[in-house]
Coordinates of C-alpha atoms in Angstrom, one line a residue:
Chain A
X1 CA 0.1 0.0 0.2
X2 CA 1.5 3.3 -1.1
X3 CA 0.3 6.5 0.4
X4 CA 1.9 9.8 0.9
X5 CA 0.4 10.2 4.7
X6 CA 0.1 8.1 7.3
X7 CA -0.2 8.8 11.2
X8 CA 1.7 10.8 12.5
X9 CA 1.6 12.4 9.6
X10 CA -1.9 13.7 8.7
X11 CA -2.6 16.1 6.0
X12 CA -6.0 15.1 5.4
X13 CA -8.6 12.3 5.6
X14 CA -6.2 10.2 3.6
X15 CA -4.0 9.5 6.4
X16 CA -6.7 8.0 8.5
X17 CA -8.4 6.0 5.8
X18 CA -4.6 4.4 5.1
X19 CA -4.1 3.5 8.8
X20 CA -7.9 1.9 9.2
X21 CA -7.9 0.1 6.1
X22 CA -4.2 -1.3 6.5
X23 CA -5.1 -2.3 10.2
X24 CA -8.5 -4.2 9.2
X25 CA -6.7 -5.8 6.5
X26 CA -4.0 -7.0 8.6
X27 CA -6.7 -8.2 11.0
X28 CA -8.2 -10.6 8.2
X29 CA -4.7 -12.2 7.6
X30 CA -3.4 -10.0 4.7
X31 CA 0.2 -9.0 5.2
X32 CA 0.6 -5.5 4.5
X33 CA 3.4 -3.1 3.6
X34 CA 2.5 0.4 4.0
X35 CA 5.2 2.8 2.1
X36 CA 4.6 6.3 3.3
X37 CA 6.4 9.7 4.3
X38 CA 7.4 10.0 7.7
X39 CA 8.2 13.0 9.9
X40 CA 11.6 13.8 11.5
X41 CA 12.3 11.8 14.6
X42 CA 9.5 9.2 13.8
X43 CA 10.7 5.4 13.3
X44 CA 11.6 4.5 9.8
X45 CA 10.2 1.1 9.9
X46 CA 7.7 -0.5 12.4
X47 CA 6.7 -4.0 12.3
X48 CA 3.1 -4.9 14.0
X49 CA 2.5 -8.7 13.2
X50 CA 1.9 -8.8 9.6
X51 CA 1.7 -5.4 9.0
X52 CA 4.7 -3.3 8.1
X53 CA 5.1 0.5 7.8
X54 CA 8.3 1.8 6.0
X55 CA 8.7 5.5 6.1
X56 CA 10.9 7.7 4.0
X57 CA 12.0 10.4 6.7
X58 CA 15.0 12.8 6.1
X59 CA 16.1 11.9 2.7
X60 CA 14.5 14.3 0.6
X61 CA 17.4 16.6 0.3
X62 CA 17.8 18.8 -2.7
X63 CA 15.7 21.7 -3.7
X64 CA 12.6 21.5 -6.3
X65 CA 11.2 24.2 -8.5
X66 CA 7.8 23.5 -7.4
X67 CA 5.5 21.0 -5.5
X68 CA 5.0 18.4 -8.4
X69 CA 8.8 18.0 -8.7
X70 CA 8.9 17.6 -5.0
X71 CA 6.3 14.9 -5.2
X72 CA 8.6 13.1 -8.0
X73 CA 11.4 13.3 -5.9
X74 CA 10.0 11.9 -2.8
X75 CA 8.6 9.0 -4.7
X76 CA 12.0 8.3 -6.0
X77 CA 13.2 8.0 -2.2
X78 CA 10.1 5.8 -1.3
X79 CA 11.3 3.4 -4.0
X80 CA 14.8 3.3 -2.7
X81 CA 13.5 2.8 1.0
X82 CA 11.4 0.1 -0.3
X83 CA 14.3 -1.9 -1.7
X84 CA 16.6 -1.2 1.1
X85 CA 13.9 -2.1 3.8
X86 CA 11.7 -4.5 2.4
X87 CA 14.4 -7.0 0.4
X88 CA 11.4 -9.5 -0.5
X89 CA 9.5 -6.4 -2.3
X90 CA 9.0 -8.1 -5.3
X91 CA 6.8 -10.9 -3.5
X92 CA 4.0 -8.5 -3.1
X93 CA 0.6 -9.6 -4.9
X94 CA -0.8 -6.4 -5.5
X95 CA 0.3 -2.9 -5.2
X96 CA -2.6 -0.2 -3.6
X97 CA -2.1 3.3 -4.3
X98 CA -3.7 6.0 -2.6
X99 CA -4.1 9.3 -4.8
X100 CA -2.0 11.0 -7.5
X101 CA 0.8 11.7 -5.1
X102 CA 2.2 8.2 -5.3
X103 CA 1.4 7.6 -9.0
X104 CA 5.0 7.6 -10.1
X105 CA 6.0 4.9 -7.9
X106 CA 2.8 2.9 -8.4
X107 CA 3.0 2.9 -12.0
X108 CA 6.9 2.2 -11.9
X109 CA 6.3 -0.6 -9.4
X110 CA 3.3 -2.1 -11.3
X111 CA 5.5 -2.4 -14.5
X112 CA 8.6 -3.5 -12.7
X113 CA 7.1 -6.2 -10.7
X114 CA 4.4 -7.0 -13.1
X115 CA 1.8 -7.0 -10.3
X116 CA -1.8 -5.6 -10.6
X117 CA -2.6 -2.1 -9.4
X118 CA -5.5 -1.0 -7.4
X119 CA -5.8 2.7 -7.1
X120 CA -8.2 4.4 -4.3
X121 CA -9.2 8.0 -5.7
X122 CA -10.0 10.2 -2.7
X123 CA -10.8 13.4 -4.9
X124 CA -9.4 14.8 -8.5
X125 CA -7.6 17.5 -9.4
X126 CA -10.6 18.4 -11.6
X127 CA -13.2 18.3 -8.7
X128 CA -10.9 20.2 -6.5
X129 CA -10.2 23.0 -8.7
X130 CA -13.4 23.1 -10.6
X131 CA -11.8 22.7 -13.8
X132 CA -8.2 22.4 -15.0
X133 CA -7.0 26.3 -15.4
X134 CA -3.0 25.8 -15.4
X135 CA -0.4 23.7 -16.7
X136 CA 0.5 22.9 -13.1
X137 CA -3.1 21.4 -12.7
X138 CA -3.4 19.7 -15.8
X139 CA 0.3 18.1 -15.1
X140 CA -1.7 16.8 -12.1
X141 CA -4.8 15.9 -13.9
X142 CA -2.5 14.0 -16.5
X143 CA -0.9 12.2 -13.5
X144 CA -4.2 11.2 -12.3
X145 CA -5.2 10.0 -15.9
X146 CA -2.2 7.7 -16.2
X147 CA -2.5 6.5 -12.7
X148 CA -6.2 5.4 -13.4
X149 CA -5.4 4.1 -17.1
X150 CA -2.9 1.8 -15.6
X151 CA -4.8 0.6 -12.6
X152 CA -6.4 -2.8 -12.8
X153 CA -9.3 -1.5 -10.6
X154 CA -10.5 1.9 -9.2
X155 CA -11.7 2.3 -6.1
X156 CA -13.7 5.7 -5.1
X157 CA -15.6 6.6 -2.0
X158 CA -19.0 7.7 -3.4
X159 CA -21.2 7.7 -6.7
X160 CA -20.5 11.2 -6.9
X161 CA -16.7 10.4 -7.2
X162 CA -17.3 7.6 -9.7
X163 CA -19.2 9.7 -12.0
X164 CA -16.5 12.4 -11.8
X165 CA -13.9 9.9 -12.5
X166 CA -16.0 8.5 -15.6
X167 CA -16.2 12.1 -16.8
X168 CA -12.8 13.7 -16.0
X169 CA -10.3 10.6 -16.7
X170 CA -12.5 8.5 -19.1
X171 CA -12.3 5.5 -17.1
X172 CA -14.8 2.6 -18.0
X173 CA -17.5 1.8 -15.3
X174 CA -16.6 -1.9 -14.8
X175 CA -13.0 -0.6 -13.6
X176 CA -14.8 1.4 -10.9
X177 CA -15.6 0.1 -7.2
X178 CA -17.6 2.2 -5.2
X179 CA -16.4 1.6 -1.4
X180 CA -17.5 4.2 1.2
X181 CA -15.2 5.7 3.8
X182 CA -15.6 4.6 7.4
X183 CA -15.1 5.9 10.7
X184 CA -14.5 4.4 14.3
X185 CA -17.3 5.9 16.3
X186 CA -16.4 8.2 19.0
X187 CA -16.5 6.5 22.2
X188 CA -19.2 8.0 23.7
X189 CA -19.1 5.7 27.1
X190 CA -15.7 7.3 27.9
X191 CA -16.1 9.5 30.8
X192 CA -15.0 13.2 30.2
X193 CA -15.4 16.2 32.3
X194 CA -17.9 17.7 30.1
X195 CA -18.2 21.3 31.4
X196 CA -14.3 21.6 31.8
X197 CA -14.2 20.6 28.1
X198 CA -16.9 22.8 26.9
X199 CA -15.5 25.9 28.8
X200 CA -12.5 25.7 26.9
X201 CA -14.4 26.9 24.2
X202 CA -17.6 28.6 25.0
X203 CA -19.8 30.5 27.8
X204 CA -22.1 27.9 29.6
X205 CA -25.1 29.6 28.1
X206 CA -23.6 29.5 24.5
X207 CA -24.8 26.7 22.1
X208 CA -21.7 25.6 19.9
X209 CA -21.7 25.1 16.3
X210 CA -18.9 23.1 15.3
X211 CA -16.9 22.8 11.9
X212 CA -14.2 20.4 11.3
X213 CA -11.9 20.4 8.2
X214 CA -9.3 22.2 6.1
X215 CA -9.3 25.9 6.1
X216 CA -9.6 25.5 1.9
X217 CA -12.0 27.4 -0.4
X218 CA -13.6 23.9 -1.3
X219 CA -14.5 23.5 2.2
X220 CA -16.9 26.6 2.5
X221 CA -15.9 28.2 5.9
X222 CA -16.5 31.5 4.4
X223 CA -19.9 30.3 3.6
X224 CA -20.1 29.2 7.3
X225 CA -19.0 32.6 8.4
X226 CA -21.5 34.5 6.1
X227 CA -24.3 32.2 7.7
X228 CA -23.0 33.0 11.3
X229 CA -23.3 36.5 10.8
X230 CA -26.8 35.9 9.7
X231 CA -27.6 33.4 12.9
X232 CA -25.9 35.8 15.4
X233 CA -28.2 38.7 14.0
X234 CA -31.0 36.6 15.2
X235 CA -29.8 35.3 18.3
X236 CA -26.8 36.0 20.2
X237 CA -26.2 32.4 22.1
X238 CA -24.2 30.9 19.9
X239 CA -20.3 30.2 19.4
X240 CA -18.9 29.2 16.3
X241 CA -16.1 26.8 16.6
X242 CA -13.9 26.2 13.6
X243 CA -11.4 23.2 13.9
X244 CA -8.5 22.7 11.6
X245 CA -5.7 24.5 9.7
X246 CA -5.2 25.3 6.2
X247 CA -4.1 27.9 3.7
X248 CA -7.1 30.1 4.1
X249 CA -7.0 30.4 8.0
X250 CA -5.7 34.2 8.3
X251 CA -8.2 35.0 5.5
X252 CA -11.0 33.4 7.6
X253 CA -9.7 35.1 10.7
X254 CA -9.6 38.7 8.8
X255 CA -13.2 37.9 7.3
X256 CA -14.7 37.3 10.8
X257 CA -13.2 40.5 11.8
X258 CA -14.9 42.2 8.9
X259 CA -18.2 40.6 9.8
X260 CA -17.9 42.1 13.2
X261 CA -18.3 38.6 14.8
X262 CA -14.7 37.6 15.7
X263 CA -15.8 37.2 19.4
X264 CA -18.3 34.6 18.5
X265 CA -16.1 32.4 16.1
X266 CA -13.1 30.3 17.9
X267 CA -10.4 29.3 15.3
X268 CA -8.8 26.5 17.2
X269 CA -6.1 25.6 14.8
X270 CA -4.7 21.7 14.6
X271 CA -6.2 19.5 17.3
X272 CA -5.1 16.0 18.5
X273 CA -7.9 13.2 18.1
X274 CA -8.4 13.0 21.9
X275 CA -9.3 16.8 21.7
X276 CA -11.6 16.4 18.7
X277 CA -13.5 13.8 20.2
X278 CA -14.0 15.6 23.5
X279 CA -15.1 18.7 21.1
X280 CA -17.5 16.5 19.2
X281 CA -19.0 15.4 22.4
X282 CA -19.3 18.9 23.8
X283 CA -20.9 20.4 20.8
X284 CA -24.5 21.0 19.9
X285 CA -24.4 20.8 16.2
X286 CA -22.0 20.1 13.6
X287 CA -21.7 21.9 10.5
X288 CA -20.0 21.1 6.9
X289 CA -20.8 23.6 4.3
X290 CA -18.2 22.2 1.3
X291 CA -18.2 23.4 -2.0
X292 CA -16.9 20.3 -3.3
X293 CA -16.7 17.0 -1.3
X294 CA -15.7 13.2 -2.8
X295 CA -16.7 11.8 0.6
X296 CA -16.3 13.8 3.9
X297 CA -15.4 11.5 6.8
X298 CA -15.9 14.1 9.3
X299 CA -19.2 14.2 8.7
X300 CA -19.3 10.4 9.8
X301 CA -17.2 11.3 12.8
X302 CA -19.9 14.0 14.0
X303 CA -22.8 11.9 13.6
X304 CA -21.2 8.9 15.4
X305 CA -21.0 11.3 18.3
X306 CA -24.8 11.8 18.2
X307 CA -24.3 15.2 16.9
X308 CA -27.5 16.4 14.4
X309 CA -25.5 17.9 11.3
X310 CA -26.3 20.3 8.6
X311 CA -24.4 19.7 5.2
X312 CA -24.3 21.3 2.0
X313 CA -25.9 18.8 -0.7
X314 CA -22.8 18.3 -2.6
X315 CA -20.9 15.0 -3.7
X316 CA -20.3 12.3 -0.9
X317 CA -22.5 14.4 1.7
X318 CA -25.4 14.1 -0.6
X319 CA -25.2 10.0 -0.4
X320 CA -24.6 10.1 3.6
X321 CA -27.0 12.5 4.6
X322 CA -30.9 12.1 4.3
X323 CA -32.4 15.2 4.6
X324 CA -34.7 15.4 7.5
X325 CA -34.0 11.8 8.5
X326 CA -30.2 11.9 9.7
X327 CA -29.6 15.2 9.1
X328 CA -30.3 18.6 6.9
X329 CA -29.2 19.4 3.5
X330 CA -28.7 22.8 2.2
X331 CA -27.8 23.9 -1.3
X332 CA -24.3 24.3 -1.5
X333 CA -22.7 28.0 -1.2
X334 CA -26.1 29.5 0.2
X335 CA -25.5 31.2 3.5
X336 CA -29.3 32.2 4.1
X337 CA -30.3 28.6 3.7
X338 CA -27.5 27.4 5.9
X339 CA -28.1 30.0 8.8
X340 CA -31.7 28.8 8.6
X341 CA -30.9 25.4 8.9
X342 CA -28.7 26.3 11.9
X343 CA -31.4 28.1 13.6
X344 CA -33.9 25.4 13.1
X345 CA -31.8 22.8 14.7
X346 CA -30.6 25.2 17.7
X347 CA -34.6 26.3 18.3
X348 CA -35.8 22.8 17.9
X349 CA -34.0 20.5 20.4
X350 CA -36.1 17.4 20.1
X351 CA -35.8 17.3 16.4
X352 CA -32.2 17.8 16.5
X353 CA -31.8 14.8 18.7
X354 CA -33.7 12.5 16.7
X355 CA -31.6 13.5 13.7
X356 CA -28.4 12.8 16.1
X357 CA -29.5 9.5 17.1
X358 CA -30.8 8.5 13.7
X359 CA -27.3 9.5 12.1
X360 CA -25.7 7.5 14.8
X361 CA -27.4 4.4 14.0
X362 CA -26.8 4.7 10.5
X363 CA -22.9 5.2 10.9
X364 CA -22.9 2.1 13.1
X365 CA -24.8 -0.1 10.5
X366 CA -23.1 1.2 6.9
X367 CA -19.9 3.0 7.5
X368 CA -17.9 0.5 9.9
X369 CA -14.0 -0.2 8.7
X370 CA -14.6 -3.9 9.0
X371 CA -17.1 -3.8 6.2
X372 CA -14.9 -1.5 4.1
X373 CA -11.8 -4.1 4.6
X374 CA -14.2 -6.7 3.8
X375 CA -15.4 -5.0 0.4
X376 CA -11.6 -4.3 -0.1
X377 CA -10.5 -7.7 0.4
X378 CA -13.3 -8.7 -2.4
X379 CA -11.9 -6.4 -4.9
X380 CA -8.3 -7.6 -4.1
X381 CA -9.5 -11.2 -4.6
X382 CA -11.3 -10.5 -7.8
X383 CA -8.1 -8.8 -9.2
X384 CA -6.2 -11.7 -8.3
X385 CA -8.4 -14.2 -10.3
X386 CA -8.4 -12.1 -13.2
X387 CA -4.6 -11.7 -13.0
X388 CA -4.2 -15.5 -12.7
X389 CA -6.1 -16.0 -15.8
X390 CA -4.2 -13.3 -17.9
X391 CA -1.1 -13.6 -19.5
X392 CA 0.6 -10.4 -18.2
X393 CA 3.0 -11.9 -15.6
X394 CA 6.9 -11.9 -15.2
X395 CA 8.6 -14.1 -17.3
X396 CA 11.6 -14.5 -14.9
Chain B
X1 CA 47.5 -32.6 -45.5
X2 CA 45.8 -33.8 -42.5
X3 CA 42.4 -32.7 -41.7
X4 CA 42.0 -31.6 -38.0
X5 CA 38.9 -33.3 -36.6
X6 CA 39.2 -31.0 -33.5
X7 CA 37.7 -27.7 -33.5
X8 CA 39.0 -25.3 -31.3
X9 CA 36.3 -23.1 -29.6
X10 CA 37.2 -20.0 -28.0
X11 CA 35.0 -19.2 -25.1
X12 CA 33.9 -15.7 -25.5
X13 CA 31.8 -14.2 -22.6
X14 CA 28.9 -13.1 -24.2
X15 CA 27.2 -9.9 -23.2
X16 CA 23.7 -8.4 -23.4
X17 CA 23.7 -4.5 -22.6
X18 CA 20.7 -2.6 -22.6
X19 CA 21.1 1.0 -23.4
X20 CA 18.7 3.9 -22.0
X21 CA 19.2 7.2 -23.5
X22 CA 17.0 10.4 -23.9
X23 CA 18.1 10.9 -27.5
X24 CA 19.0 9.0 -30.6
X25 CA 19.0 9.8 -34.2
X26 CA 16.2 11.4 -35.7
X27 CA 15.5 12.6 -32.2
X28 CA 18.2 14.9 -31.5
X29 CA 18.7 17.7 -29.1
X30 CA 22.6 18.1 -29.2
X31 CA 25.5 16.0 -29.8
X32 CA 24.9 13.1 -27.5
X33 CA 22.3 11.3 -30.1
X34 CA 25.3 11.0 -32.4
X35 CA 27.6 10.1 -30.0
X36 CA 25.5 7.0 -28.3
X37 CA 24.5 6.1 -32.2
X38 CA 28.3 5.9 -32.9
X39 CA 28.9 3.9 -29.5
X40 CA 26.3 1.4 -29.8
X41 CA 26.9 0.8 -33.5
X42 CA 30.7 0.0 -32.6
X43 CA 29.7 -2.0 -29.7
X44 CA 27.2 -4.0 -31.7
X45 CA 30.3 -5.3 -34.0
X46 CA 32.1 -6.6 -31.3
X47 CA 30.3 -9.9 -30.0
X48 CA 28.0 -7.6 -28.0
X49 CA 24.1 -8.0 -28.0
X50 CA 23.1 -4.2 -27.8
X51 CA 19.4 -3.3 -27.1
X52 CA 18.5 0.6 -26.8
X53 CA 15.3 2.2 -25.8
X54 CA 14.7 5.7 -26.1
X55 CA 11.6 8.2 -26.3
X56 CA 10.0 8.6 -29.4
X57 CA 6.8 9.6 -31.6
X58 CA 5.7 6.0 -32.1
X59 CA 6.2 3.1 -30.0
X60 CA 7.8 0.0 -31.7
X61 CA 11.1 -2.3 -32.4
X62 CA 13.5 -1.6 -35.2
X63 CA 17.2 -2.2 -36.0
X64 CA 19.9 0.4 -36.7
X65 CA 22.7 -2.1 -38.1
X66 CA 22.8 -4.8 -35.5
X67 CA 21.5 -2.5 -32.8
X68 CA 17.8 -3.4 -31.5
X69 CA 16.3 -0.2 -30.9
X70 CA 12.9 0.1 -28.8
X71 CA 10.7 3.4 -28.8
X72 CA 8.6 4.4 -26.1
X73 CA 6.0 7.5 -26.4
X74 CA 5.7 9.7 -23.5
X75 CA 2.2 9.6 -21.6
X76 CA 2.4 13.0 -19.8
X77 CA 2.3 15.6 -22.3
X78 CA 2.2 18.7 -20.1
X79 CA 5.6 19.4 -18.7
X80 CA 6.4 22.6 -16.6
X81 CA 10.2 22.3 -17.2
X82 CA 12.9 19.7 -18.0
X83 CA 12.7 18.7 -14.4
X84 CA 9.1 17.4 -14.5
X85 CA 9.8 16.0 -18.3
X86 CA 12.7 13.8 -16.9
X87 CA 10.6 12.4 -14.0
X88 CA 7.6 11.7 -15.8
X89 CA 9.5 10.6 -18.8
X90 CA 11.0 7.7 -16.4
X91 CA 7.5 6.1 -16.0
X92 CA 7.4 5.2 -19.5
X93 CA 11.1 4.7 -19.7
X94 CA 10.4 1.9 -16.9
X95 CA 7.4 0.4 -18.4
X96 CA 9.4 -0.1 -21.8
X97 CA 12.5 -1.2 -20.0
X98 CA 10.1 -3.9 -18.0
X99 CA 9.0 -5.2 -21.3
X100 CA 12.2 -5.5 -22.8
X101 CA 13.5 -7.3 -19.7
X102 CA 10.5 -9.7 -19.6
X103 CA 10.9 -10.3 -23.4
X104 CA 14.4 -11.4 -22.9
X105 CA 13.7 -13.4 -19.7
X106 CA 15.9 -10.9 -17.6
X107 CA 18.7 -12.0 -19.5
X108 CA 20.5 -8.6 -19.7
X109 CA 23.8 -8.3 -17.9
X110 CA 24.5 -4.7 -17.9
X111 CA 22.2 -1.3 -17.9
X112 CA 24.1 1.6 -19.5
X113 CA 22.4 4.9 -19.3
X114 CA 23.2 7.9 -20.9
X115 CA 23.0 11.6 -19.3
X116 CA 21.0 12.3 -16.4
X117 CA 17.5 11.9 -17.8
X118 CA 17.8 8.3 -18.6
X119 CA 19.4 7.5 -15.8
X120 CA 16.3 7.8 -13.2
X121 CA 14.7 4.7 -15.0
X122 CA 18.2 2.9 -15.1
X123 CA 18.4 3.5 -11.2
X124 CA 15.0 2.1 -10.7
X125 CA 15.4 -1.0 -12.9
X126 CA 18.9 -1.4 -11.5
X127 CA 17.7 -1.6 -7.9
X128 CA 14.9 -4.0 -8.8
X129 CA 16.3 -6.5 -10.9
X130 CA 20.1 -6.1 -9.5
X131 CA 21.9 -5.3 -12.7
X132 CA 25.0 -3.2 -12.8
X133 CA 24.3 0.2 -13.7
X134 CA 26.7 2.1 -15.7
X135 CA 26.4 5.8 -16.6
X136 CA 27.9 7.8 -19.7
X137 CA 28.2 11.4 -18.7
X138 CA 28.6 14.1 -21.3
X139 CA 28.3 16.9 -19.3
X140 CA 27.4 17.9 -15.7
X141 CA 25.0 20.6 -14.6
X142 CA 27.7 22.3 -12.6
X143 CA 29.0 22.8 -16.5
X144 CA 25.7 23.8 -17.9
X145 CA 23.7 25.8 -15.3
X146 CA 24.2 28.2 -12.6
X147 CA 23.3 25.8 -9.7
X148 CA 21.4 29.2 -8.4
X149 CA 17.9 28.7 -9.6
X150 CA 15.9 26.1 -8.4
X151 CA 15.5 24.1 -11.9
X152 CA 19.1 24.0 -12.0
X153 CA 19.8 22.9 -8.4
X154 CA 17.3 20.4 -8.8
X155 CA 18.8 18.9 -12.0
X156 CA 22.2 18.8 -9.8
X157 CA 20.4 17.0 -7.3
X158 CA 18.9 14.3 -9.4
X159 CA 22.5 14.0 -10.8
X160 CA 24.1 13.4 -7.7
X161 CA 21.3 11.0 -6.4
X162 CA 21.2 9.0 -9.7
X163 CA 24.9 8.9 -10.0
X164 CA 25.4 7.4 -6.6
X165 CA 23.8 4.2 -7.6
X166 CA 26.2 3.8 -10.7
X167 CA 29.0 1.4 -10.5
X168 CA 30.9 3.2 -13.1
X169 CA 30.8 7.0 -14.4
X170 CA 32.0 7.2 -17.7
X171 CA 33.1 10.3 -19.6
X172 CA 34.6 11.2 -23.2
X173 CA 36.3 14.6 -22.1
X174 CA 38.5 15.8 -19.5
X175 CA 36.3 18.8 -18.4
X176 CA 33.3 16.5 -17.7
X177 CA 36.0 14.2 -15.9
X178 CA 37.3 16.7 -13.7
X179 CA 33.6 18.0 -12.7
X180 CA 32.8 14.4 -11.9
X181 CA 35.8 14.2 -9.6
X182 CA 34.7 17.0 -8.0
X183 CA 31.5 15.1 -7.2
X184 CA 33.6 12.2 -5.8
X185 CA 33.0 13.4 -2.2
X186 CA 29.2 12.7 -2.3
X187 CA 29.5 9.6 -4.5
X188 CA 29.8 6.0 -2.6
X189 CA 33.5 4.6 -2.7
X190 CA 31.9 1.5 -5.2
X191 CA 31.3 4.3 -8.1
X192 CA 34.3 4.6 -10.1
X193 CA 34.8 7.5 -12.4
X194 CA 36.5 6.4 -15.8
X195 CA 37.8 8.4 -18.7
X196 CA 37.0 6.6 -21.9
X197 CA 38.1 7.0 -25.5
X198 CA 36.8 4.3 -27.6
X199 CA 34.2 1.6 -27.4
X200 CA 37.1 -0.9 -26.7
X201 CA 37.4 0.8 -23.3
X202 CA 33.8 0.7 -22.8
X203 CA 33.6 -3.2 -23.5
X204 CA 36.4 -3.5 -21.1
X205 CA 34.5 -1.8 -18.3
X206 CA 31.5 -4.0 -18.9
X207 CA 33.5 -6.9 -18.5
X208 CA 35.3 -5.2 -15.1
X209 CA 31.6 -4.2 -14.0
X210 CA 30.2 -7.7 -14.4
X211 CA 33.0 -9.4 -12.5
X212 CA 32.8 -6.9 -9.6
X213 CA 28.8 -7.0 -9.7
X214 CA 29.1 -10.9 -9.3
X215 CA 31.8 -10.8 -6.9
X216 CA 30.2 -8.0 -4.8
X217 CA 33.6 -6.2 -4.3
X218 CA 32.2 -2.9 -3.2

């Protein structure tokens, strides 16, 4: 399994996805090698029974003109590290790549080892940028196309992503499998000091409206701030808690100042998993106003904490949330609709609790990592059967 | 006259060498393509099986004299600059090299790359199949670029990284040789830098490389 992030290196949802998937696959008897980037001071190689994690830590030595060259460079270092740390690397049955960032390595390994390549696409450049506008984006788009083309099977996390991949990467439908992301539910039985945790972020009489995610344009935090302004013009007992880091953070802080709601919006920055699970448990509702969302694992986390959720009607959110059943959907980029939904849930506690309870049950039923690992294993087995019948194998 | 019934066979060690180059006539950027062509044609006349792979507009196999030429097309069409071109081309060259090796059932003795661009796939192949890697260097970035802008620094970095995997670095000119010697301190001890003047010198290096590789004397 190749991925550019794996805990403790966490950039986005990919890291957790690879962590949980590899762990669950290992429990099912699959020997998994995770080849990834590390962080300075983190162990280069960790072996836990059948799971081996190999990290490239500090070898990325020479400067690069831009990010894509950096990606190519760390792919080369990952290859070298694989050869150095896993002498039997040619014996792997399947190469499983996650996203374009490891496409050079995945494609090269596929051809050198003559083994089937499976790719999980978590998003596409076309979707992230709402089109391809520059040569930089086109290069990434082409790398995604090449990776999809070279893959025996492609896994995506939602039907929305499946359609996007077919449209933008010209992939045949029978190559694509939809396996939704999963979540380990927040442990609601674990005792916490509720008021102490809550008082870190809000006054006792304030209701907490939570957002978790990257501070990037496609996450729609600017829409949430616009909606916050409307909500706060109607009621003052609300605190908006914005959890996460990202390139737009300072802009969004400035925006909240411009709107005159800075003292009602709390930007926490990055928080660790322990803190985050406490935040979920002390919040009143969760809001995810994304403009583009291939899946949206955070909404599952919020639902697993029995939080009523308000999401924009895009991508994966549309498939997870049934309007009025386990959450509320609003049109993307519409601050008025978002403000109305927030206001409604804050004012109607019974409805909010009902939505939260139903969302929790849905997560337990449909979005567990054990189920995802089972489905991924089926794709592996299916691929290996086809591979065995094929003539495309190493001749020596 | 007595007819001899005994025929004396000289046991000649048969070598199959895979050359990887970024340019080969008619795909010519500079002098290197002609130098490579002259070299591989001379080598192919010396009881040597020479295969060459290079990027082209069409994918196929043809013969230039006794040299077997495999061409490969480039999949990524949008390149930001020479560095992304080199990295992305490596994926296609690796794919073609893998096809060649599978066609010959892995029976290739030496991988010989020309210049830094083609050395990236050479390193990957050499590491995977444990074949000795030899690199012909016609110039280095410190001679061509300013080592100040990021592209130049990146090329310099790639050269040092890839050259450090070679068993032999060969050059045909004194200036490159002295520049390679300046690079000596960042290269491992096993990498030998040689000044070669003819195809015969290179053949000798192939044989030496194979002996060293088999004995793992590094």
